[in-house]
Coordinates of N, CA, C and O in Angstrom, one line a residue:
M1 N -0.5 13.3 -10.1 CA 0.0 12.1 -10.8 C -0.5 10.9 -10.2 O -0.5 10.7 -9.0
N2 N -1.0 10.0 -11.0 CA -1.5 8.7 -10.5 C -0.3 7.8 -10.2 O 0.7 7.8 -11.0
K3 N -0.4 7.0 -9.1 CA 0.8 6.3 -8.7 C 0.4 5.0 -8.0 O -0.7 4.9 -7.5
I4 N 1.2 4.0 -8.1 CA 1.0 2.7 -7.4 C 2.3 2.4 -6.6 O 3.4 2.5 -7.1
Y5 N 2.0 2.1 -5.4 CA 3.1 1.6 -4.5 C 2.9 0.1 -4.4 O 1.8 -0.4 -4.0
Y6 N 3.9 -0.7 -4.8 CA 3.7 -2.1 -4.9 C 5.0 -2.8 -4.6 O 6.1 -2.2 -4.4
L7 N 5.0 -4.1 -4.5 CA 6.2 -5.0 -4.3 C 6.4 -5.8 -5.6 O 5.5 -6.7 -5.8
A8 N 7.4 -5.7 -6.3 CA 7.6 -6.4 -7.6 C 7.7 -7.9 -7.4 O 7.3 -8.6 -8.3
S9 N 8.1 -8.3 -6.2 CA 8.2 -9.8 -5.9 C 6.9 -10.4 -5.4 O 6.8 -11.6 -5.2
C10 N 5.8 -9.6 -5.3 CA 4.5 -10.0 -4.8 C 3.7 -10.5 -6.0 O 3.4 -9.7 -6.9
D11 N 3.3 -11.8 -6.0 CA 2.5 -12.3 -7.1 C 1.2 -11.6 -7.2 O 0.7 -11.4 -8.3
T12 N 0.5 -11.3 -6.1 CA -0.8 -10.6 -6.2 C -0.6 -9.2 -6.8 O -1.4 -8.8 -7.7
C13 N 0.4 -8.5 -6.4 CA 0.7 -7.2 -7.0 C 0.9 -7.3 -8.6 O 0.3 -6.5 -9.3
R14 N 1.7 -8.3 -8.9 CA 2.0 -8.5 -10.4 C 0.7 -8.8 -11.1 O 0.5 -8.3 -12.2
K15 N -0.2 -9.6 -10.5 CA -1.4 -10.0 -11.2 C -2.3 -8.8 -11.4 O -2.9 -8.6 -12.4
I16 N -2.4 -8.0 -10.4 CA -3.2 -6.8 -10.4 C -2.7 -5.8 -11.5 O -3.5 -5.2 -12.3
I17 N -1.4 -5.6 -11.5 CA -0.8 -4.7 -12.5 C -1.0 -5.2 -13.9 O -1.3 -4.5 -14.8
K18 N -0.8 -6.5 -14.1 CA -1.0 -7.2 -15.4 C -2.4 -6.9 -16.0 O -2.6 -6.8 -17.2
A19 N -3.4 -6.8 -15.1 CA -4.8 -6.7 -15.5 C -5.1 -5.2 -15.9 O -6.1 -4.9 -16.5
L20 N -4.1 -4.3 -15.6 CA -4.4 -2.9 -16.0 C -4.0 -2.6 -17.4 O -3.2 -3.3 -18.0
P21 N -4.7 -1.6 -18.0 CA -4.4 -1.3 -19.4 C -2.9 -0.8 -19.5 O -2.4 -0.1 -18.6
K22 N -2.3 -1.2 -20.6 CA -0.8 -0.8 -20.8 C -0.6 0.7 -21.0 O 0.4 1.2 -20.6
D23 N -1.6 1.4 -21.4 CA -1.5 2.8 -21.7 C -1.9 3.7 -20.5 O -2.0 4.9 -20.6
L24 N -2.1 3.1 -19.4 CA -2.5 3.8 -18.2 C -1.4 4.7 -17.7 O -0.2 4.2 -17.6
D25 N -1.7 6.0 -17.5 CA -0.7 6.9 -17.0 C -0.5 6.7 -15.5 O -1.3 7.2 -14.7
L26 N 0.5 5.9 -15.1 CA 0.7 5.5 -13.8 C 2.2 5.5 -13.4 O 3.0 4.9 -14.2
A27 N 2.6 6.1 -12.3 CA 4.0 6.0 -11.9 C 4.1 4.8 -11.0 O 3.3 4.6 -10.1
Y28 N 5.0 3.9 -11.2 CA 5.2 2.7 -10.5 C 6.3 2.9 -9.4 O 7.4 3.4 -9.8
H29 N 6.0 2.5 -8.2 CA 7.0 2.7 -7.1 C 7.1 1.4 -6.4 O 6.3 1.0 -5.6
D30 N 8.2 0.7 -6.7 CA 8.5 -0.6 -6.0 C 9.1 -0.3 -4.6 O 10.2 0.3 -4.5
I31 N 8.3 -0.6 -3.6 CA 8.7 -0.2 -2.2 C 9.9 -1.0 -1.7 O 10.5 -0.5 -0.7
K32 N 10.3 -2.0 -2.3 CA 11.5 -2.7 -1.8 C 12.7 -2.1 -2.4 O 13.7 -1.9 -1.7
Q33 N 12.7 -1.8 -3.7 CA 13.8 -1.2 -4.4 C 14.0 0.3 -4.0 O 15.1 0.8 -4.1
N34 N 12.9 0.9 -3.8 CA 12.8 2.4 -3.5 C 12.0 2.6 -2.3 O 10.8 2.9 -2.4
P35 N 12.5 2.4 -1.1 CA 11.7 2.5 0.2 C 10.8 3.8 0.2 O 11.3 4.8 -0.3
I36 N 9.7 3.6 0.8 CA 8.8 4.7 0.9 C 9.4 5.8 1.8 O 10.0 5.5 2.8
T37 N 9.2 7.1 1.4 CA 9.8 8.2 2.2 C 8.8 8.7 3.2 O 7.6 8.4 3.0
E38 N 9.2 9.5 4.1 CA 8.3 10.0 5.1 C 7.3 11.0 4.3 O 6.1 11.0 4.7
A39 N 7.8 11.7 3.3 CA 6.9 12.6 2.6 C 5.8 11.8 1.8 O 4.6 12.2 1.8
D40 N 6.2 10.7 1.2 CA 5.3 9.8 0.5 C 4.2 9.3 1.5 O 3.0 9.3 1.2
L41 N 4.7 8.8 2.6 CA 3.9 8.2 3.6 C 2.9 9.3 4.2 O 1.7 9.0 4.4
E42 N 3.4 10.5 4.3 CA 2.5 11.6 4.8 C 1.4 11.8 3.8 O 0.2 12.1 4.2
Q43 N 1.7 11.8 2.5 CA 0.7 12.0 1.4 C -0.4 10.9 1.5 O -1.6 11.1 1.5
L44 N 0.1 9.6 1.7 CA -0.8 8.5 1.8 C -1.7 8.6 3.0 O -2.9 8.3 3.0
Y45 N -1.1 9.1 4.1 CA -1.8 9.3 5.4 C -2.9 10.3 5.2 O -4.0 10.1 5.7
Q46 N -2.6 11.4 4.5 CA -3.6 12.4 4.3 C -4.8 11.8 3.6 O -6.0 12.2 3.8
L47 N -4.6 11.0 2.6 CA -5.7 10.4 1.8 C -6.4 9.3 2.5 O -7.6 9.1 2.4
A48 N -5.6 8.5 3.3 CA -6.2 7.3 4.0 C -6.9 7.7 5.3 O -7.8 7.0 5.8
G49 N -6.4 8.8 6.0 CA -7.0 9.2 7.2 C -6.3 8.6 8.5 O -6.5 9.0 9.6
S50 N -5.5 7.5 8.3 CA -4.7 7.0 9.4 C -3.6 6.1 8.8 O -3.6 5.7 7.7
Y51 N -2.6 5.9 9.7 CA -1.5 5.0 9.3 C -1.9 3.6 9.4 O -1.5 2.7 8.7
E52 N -2.8 3.3 10.4 CA -3.3 2.0 10.6 C -4.0 1.5 9.3 O -3.9 0.3 8.9
A53 N -4.7 2.3 8.6 CA -5.4 1.9 7.3 C -4.4 1.5 6.3 O -4.7 0.7 5.4
L54 N -3.1 2.0 6.4 CA -2.1 1.6 5.4 C -1.3 0.4 5.8 O -0.5 -0.2 5.1
F55 N -1.5 -0.1 7.0 CA -0.7 -1.1 7.7 C -1.2 -2.5 7.4 O -2.4 -2.7 7.6
S56 N -0.3 -3.4 7.1 CA -0.7 -4.8 6.8 C -0.5 -5.6 8.1 O 0.6 -5.8 8.5
K57 N -1.6 -6.1 8.6 CA -1.5 -7.0 9.7 C -1.3 -8.5 9.3 O -1.3 -9.4 10.1
K58 N -1.2 -8.7 8.0 CA -1.0 -10.0 7.4 C 0.5 -10.3 7.2 O 0.9 -11.4 6.9
A59 N 1.3 -9.2 7.4 CA 2.8 -9.3 7.2 C 3.4 -10.4 8.2 O 3.0 -10.4 9.4
V60 N 4.3 -11.2 7.7 CA 4.9 -12.2 8.5 C 5.6 -11.5 9.7 O 5.6 -12.0 10.8
L61 N 6.3 -10.4 9.4 CA 7.0 -9.6 10.4 C 6.1 -9.2 11.6 O 6.5 -9.1 12.7
Y62 N 4.8 -8.9 11.2 CA 3.8 -8.5 12.2 C 3.7 -9.6 13.3 O 3.6 -9.3 14.5
K63 N 3.6 -10.8 12.8 CA 3.4 -11.9 13.7 C 4.8 -12.2 14.4 O 4.8 -12.5 15.6
T64 N 5.9 -12.2 13.7 CA 7.2 -12.5 14.2 C 7.5 -11.5 15.4 O 8.1 -12.0 16.4
L65 N 7.2 -10.3 15.3 CA 7.5 -9.3 16.3 C 6.4 -9.2 17.4 O 6.5 -8.4 18.3
N66 N 5.4 -10.1 17.3 CA 4.3 -10.2 18.2 C 3.6 -8.9 18.3 O 3.1 -8.5 19.4
L67 N 3.4 -8.2 17.3 CA 2.8 -6.8 17.3 C 1.3 -7.0 17.6 O 0.7 -6.0 18.1
K68 N 0.7 -8.1 17.2 CA -0.7 -8.3 17.5 C -1.0 -8.3 19.0 O -2.1 -8.1 19.4
D69 N 0.0 -8.6 19.8 CA -0.2 -8.6 21.2 C 0.0 -7.2 21.9 O -0.1 -7.1 23.1
K70 N 0.4 -6.3 21.0 CA 0.7 -4.9 21.5 C -0.4 -4.0 21.1 O -1.1 -4.2 20.1
S71 N -0.6 -2.9 21.9 CA -1.5 -1.9 21.6 C -0.8 -0.8 20.8 O -0.1 0.1 21.4
L72 N -0.9 -0.8 19.5 CA -0.1 0.1 18.7 C -0.9 1.4 18.5 O -2.1 1.5 18.3
T73 N -0.1 2.5 18.5 CA -0.6 3.9 18.3 C -0.4 4.2 16.8 O 0.4 3.6 16.1
E74 N -0.9 5.3 16.4 CA -0.7 5.9 15.1 C 0.8 6.1 14.9 O 1.4 5.8 13.8
A75 N 1.5 6.6 15.9 CA 2.9 6.8 15.8 C 3.7 5.5 15.6 O 4.7 5.5 14.8
D76 N 3.2 4.5 16.3 CA 3.8 3.1 16.1 C 3.6 2.6 14.6 O 4.6 2.1 14.0
Y77 N 2.4 2.8 14.1 CA 2.2 2.3 12.7 C 3.1 3.1 11.8 O 3.7 2.5 10.9
K78 N 3.2 4.4 12.0 CA 4.0 5.2 11.1 C 5.5 4.7 11.2 O 6.1 4.5 10.1
K79 N 6.0 4.5 12.4 CA 7.4 4.1 12.6 C 7.6 2.7 11.8 O 8.6 2.6 11.1
Y80 N 6.7 1.8 12.0 CA 6.9 0.5 11.4 C 6.8 0.6 9.8 O 7.5 -0.1 9.1
L81 N 5.9 1.4 9.4 CA 5.7 1.6 7.9 C 7.0 2.2 7.3 O 7.4 1.8 6.2
L82 N 7.7 3.0 8.0 CA 8.9 3.6 7.5 C 10.1 2.7 7.7 O 11.1 2.8 6.9
E83 N 10.0 1.8 8.7 CA 11.2 0.9 8.9 C 11.3 -0.3 7.9 O 12.3 -0.7 7.6
H84 N 10.1 -0.8 7.5 CA 10.2 -2.0 6.7 C 9.0 -2.0 5.7 O 7.8 -1.9 6.1
Y85 N 9.3 -2.2 4.4 CA 8.3 -2.2 3.3 C 7.2 -3.2 3.5 O 6.1 -3.0 3.1
T86 N 7.5 -4.3 4.2 CA 6.5 -5.4 4.3 C 5.2 -5.0 5.1 O 4.2 -5.6 5.0
F87 N 5.3 -3.9 5.9 CA 4.2 -3.4 6.6 C 3.2 -2.6 5.8 O 2.1 -2.4 6.3
L88 N 3.5 -2.2 4.6 CA 2.6 -1.5 3.8 C 1.6 -2.4 3.2 O 2.0 -3.4 2.5
S89 N 0.3 -2.2 3.4 CA -0.7 -3.1 2.8 C -0.7 -2.7 1.3 O -0.8 -1.6 0.9
R90 N -0.5 -3.7 0.5 CA -0.3 -3.4 -0.9 C -1.2 -4.2 -1.9 O -1.7 -5.3 -1.4
P91 N -1.3 -3.7 -3.1 CA -0.8 -2.4 -3.6 C -1.6 -1.2 -3.0 O -2.7 -1.4 -2.6
V92 N -1.0 -0.1 -3.1 CA -1.6 1.2 -2.8 C -1.7 2.0 -4.1 O -0.6 2.3 -4.6
F93 N -2.9 2.3 -4.5 CA -3.0 3.2 -5.7 C -3.5 4.5 -5.3 O -4.3 4.7 -4.4
V94 N -2.9 5.6 -5.8 CA -3.4 6.9 -5.7 C -3.8 7.4 -7.1 O -2.9 7.5 -8.0
I95 N -5.1 7.6 -7.2 CA -5.7 7.9 -8.5 C -6.5 9.2 -8.3 O -7.5 9.2 -7.6
E96 N -6.0 10.3 -8.9 CA -6.7 11.6 -8.8 C -7.0 11.9 -7.4 O -8.2 12.2 -7.0
D97 N -6.1 11.9 -6.5 CA -6.3 12.2 -5.0 C -7.3 11.3 -4.3 O -7.8 11.7 -3.3
Q98 N -7.5 10.1 -4.9 CA -8.3 9.1 -4.2 C -7.4 7.9 -4.0 O -6.5 7.6 -4.8
I99 N -7.5 7.3 -2.8 CA -6.6 6.2 -2.4 C -7.3 4.8 -2.4 O -8.5 4.7 -2.0
F100 N -6.6 3.8 -2.9 CA -7.1 2.4 -2.9 C -6.0 1.6 -2.3 O -4.9 1.4 -2.8
I101 N -6.4 1.0 -1.1 CA -5.4 0.3 -0.3 C -5.7 -1.2 -0.3 O -6.8 -1.6 0.1
G102 N -4.7 -2.0 -0.7 CA -4.8 -3.4 -0.5 C -5.4 -4.1 -1.7 O -5.7 -3.5 -2.7
N103 N -5.5 -5.5 -1.6 CA -5.8 -6.3 -2.8 C -7.1 -7.0 -2.6 O -7.4 -8.0 -3.3
T104 N -8.0 -6.5 -1.8 CA -9.3 -7.2 -1.6 C -10.1 -7.0 -2.9 O -10.0 -6.0 -3.6
Q105 N -11.0 -7.9 -3.2 CA -11.8 -7.9 -4.4 C -12.6 -6.6 -4.4 O -12.6 -5.9 -5.5
P106 N -13.3 -6.2 -3.4 CA -14.1 -4.9 -3.4 C -13.2 -3.7 -3.7 O -13.6 -2.8 -4.4
N107 N -12.0 -3.7 -3.1 CA -11.1 -2.5 -3.4 C -10.7 -2.5 -4.8 O -10.7 -1.4 -5.4
I108 N -10.3 -3.6 -5.4 CA -9.9 -3.6 -6.8 C -11.0 -3.3 -7.7 O -10.8 -2.6 -8.7
L109 N -12.2 -3.7 -7.4 CA -13.4 -3.3 -8.2 C -13.6 -1.8 -8.1 O -13.9 -1.2 -9.2
K110 N -13.5 -1.2 -7.0 CA -13.6 0.3 -6.9 C -12.5 0.9 -7.7 O -12.8 1.9 -8.4
L111 N -11.3 0.4 -7.7 CA -10.2 1.0 -8.5 C -10.6 0.9 -9.9 O -10.4 1.8 -10.7
H112 N -11.0 -0.3 -10.4 CA -11.4 -0.5 -11.8 C -12.5 0.5 -12.2 O -12.5 1.0 -13.3
K113 N -13.5 0.7 -11.3 CA -14.6 1.6 -11.6 C -14.0 3.0 -11.8 O -14.4 3.8 -12.7
K114 N -13.1 3.4 -10.9 CA -12.5 4.8 -10.9 C -11.7 4.9 -12.2 O -11.7 6.0 -12.8
L115 N -11.1 3.9 -12.7 CA -10.3 3.9 -13.9 C -11.2 3.8 -15.2 O -10.7 3.8 -16.3
G116 N -12.4 3.5 -15.0 CA -13.4 3.3 -16.1 C -13.2 2.0 -16.8 O -13.5 1.8 -18.0
L117 N -12.7 1.0 -16.1 CA -12.5 -0.3 -16.7 C -13.7 -1.3 -16.6 O -13.7 -2.3 -17.2
V118 N -14.7 -0.9 -15.8 CA -15.9 -1.7 -15.7 C -17.1 -0.8 -15.8 O -17.1 0.4 -15.6

């Protein structure tokens, strides 16, 4: 099943979702209303290859906790991803066992190509 992990209150996520076709077969998972489970995170990890790849270093909490000054391990990234939704780099799309992480222009272009939109 194709799925998107997103934050409903995130303007960037809303903009990306709005640009998608309305008939797209996609399960929507708002990570604030429905926190990511360890099983979900494990599936994303398998596709991404690391927890760090899923981790947002742009999160305000990342700076607040001074995590940039610490040497984080994969176990640390996993722990923080499970503790607070803000640490997930979003949106995360899983399309036919391929993962698209974050909102960078090249990533969204790859997603659109995968979906046949360009």
